[in-house]
XYZ file of C-alpha atoms in Angstrom:
113
model
C 14.019 8.862 1.925
C 13.053 5.455 3.318
C 17.010 4.973 4.536
C 16.656 8.028 5.985
C 13.458 7.365 8.037
C 14.460 3.798 8.910
C 17.683 5.137 10.218
C 15.790 7.460 12.437
C 13.327 4.990 13.630
C 15.865 2.145 14.028
C 13.937 -0.206 12.179
C 14.719 -2.167 9.090
C 12.934 -1.692 5.973
C 12.383 -3.209 2.533
C 10.873 -1.415 -0.770
C 9.258 -2.677 -3.885
C 10.619 -0.766 -6.969
C 8.004 -0.723 -9.859
C 8.615 -0.045 -13.420
C 6.100 1.563 -15.827
C 6.099 0.683 -19.858
C 3.059 2.968 -19.977
C 1.516 5.755 -18.256
C -1.280 3.984 -15.467
C 0.066 0.500 -16.267
C 2.768 -1.101 -13.898
C 5.040 -3.804 -15.905
C 6.516 -5.229 -13.220
C 7.522 -4.952 -9.265
C 10.637 -5.970 -7.404
C 10.716 -6.234 -3.748
C 14.039 -5.181 -2.696
C 14.586 -6.293 1.141
C 13.563 -8.972 3.705
C 9.807 -9.125 4.998
C 9.814 -12.894 6.201
C 7.798 -12.894 9.460
C 7.958 -9.620 9.748
C 4.774 -6.224 9.842
C 5.272 -5.087 6.202
C 3.859 -1.384 6.177
C 2.952 -0.085 2.621
C 3.472 4.055 2.443
C 2.476 5.899 -0.591
C 1.320 9.159 -1.537
C -2.055 8.359 -3.006
C -4.152 5.044 -4.144
C -6.705 5.467 -6.670
C -7.761 2.151 -7.922
C -5.239 0.504 -6.013
C -4.210 -2.163 -8.248
C -0.659 -1.392 -7.670
C -0.921 -1.084 -3.956
C -3.225 -4.596 -3.738
C -0.061 -5.950 -6.084
C 2.334 -4.679 -3.545
C 0.449 -6.123 -0.610
C 0.101 -9.780 -2.143
C 3.704 -9.610 -3.462
C 4.827 -8.849 0.216
C 2.657 -11.816 1.867
C 4.474 -14.178 -0.550
C 7.585 -13.210 0.435
C 6.501 -13.961 4.037
C 5.237 -10.818 5.611
C 2.756 -11.623 8.737
C 0.450 -8.601 8.221
C 0.222 -5.960 5.596
C -0.970 -2.421 6.419
C -0.739 0.538 4.208
C -0.469 4.161 4.671
C -1.823 6.513 2.214
C -1.942 10.282 2.052
C -4.576 10.273 -0.604
C -6.800 7.933 -0.664
C -9.123 8.263 -4.065
C -10.401 5.005 -4.388
C -12.117 5.520 -7.549
C -13.581 2.447 -9.991
C -12.737 -1.155 -8.433
C -10.679 0.200 -5.334
C -12.924 -0.609 -2.438
C -13.644 -4.230 -4.134
C -9.996 -4.348 -4.552
C -9.167 -3.696 -0.777
C -11.727 -5.560 0.692
C -10.603 -8.456 -1.562
C -6.981 -7.608 -0.488
C -4.533 -9.228 2.210
C -4.449 -5.491 4.329
C -5.012 -5.552 8.156
C -6.202 -1.571 7.491
C -5.759 0.898 4.984
C -4.943 4.594 6.711
C -5.457 7.616 4.824
C -5.490 11.251 5.938
C -8.277 13.583 5.378
C -7.859 14.670 2.766
C -10.607 13.249 0.889
C -13.813 12.476 2.399
C -13.964 9.028 3.188
C -17.183 8.357 5.499
C -19.084 6.991 2.568
C -16.098 4.679 1.316
C -15.513 3.250 5.157
C -19.345 2.318 5.107
C -18.286 -0.188 2.080
C -14.947 -1.077 3.159
C -14.275 -1.765 6.801
C -10.476 -1.805 6.323
C -10.302 2.390 5.580
C -9.546 4.126 8.673
C -9.328 8.006 8.866
């Protein structure tokens, strides 16, 4: 899917491959592609506690990305999610309105609907 979208938009892409040994626990992440001196946009279907997406953002910055944005369909944002986003390197975390976000946005200016 990523290749197809990138081809239609005429842009380069990278991806993060994550491996799990147990449910809801990422064992390791591997960045495939070059993000040095690029703006990176993480695209995901949902984020709950935001551990995975924050770890992915850190990996992108470590690999040389200049800015990191996240685009999510469902922003669940439970438990430590808001604190993690506030402390992460995101420029913005953009979500759809499938879940009301007004309260979360009061505590996290990076969240946008």
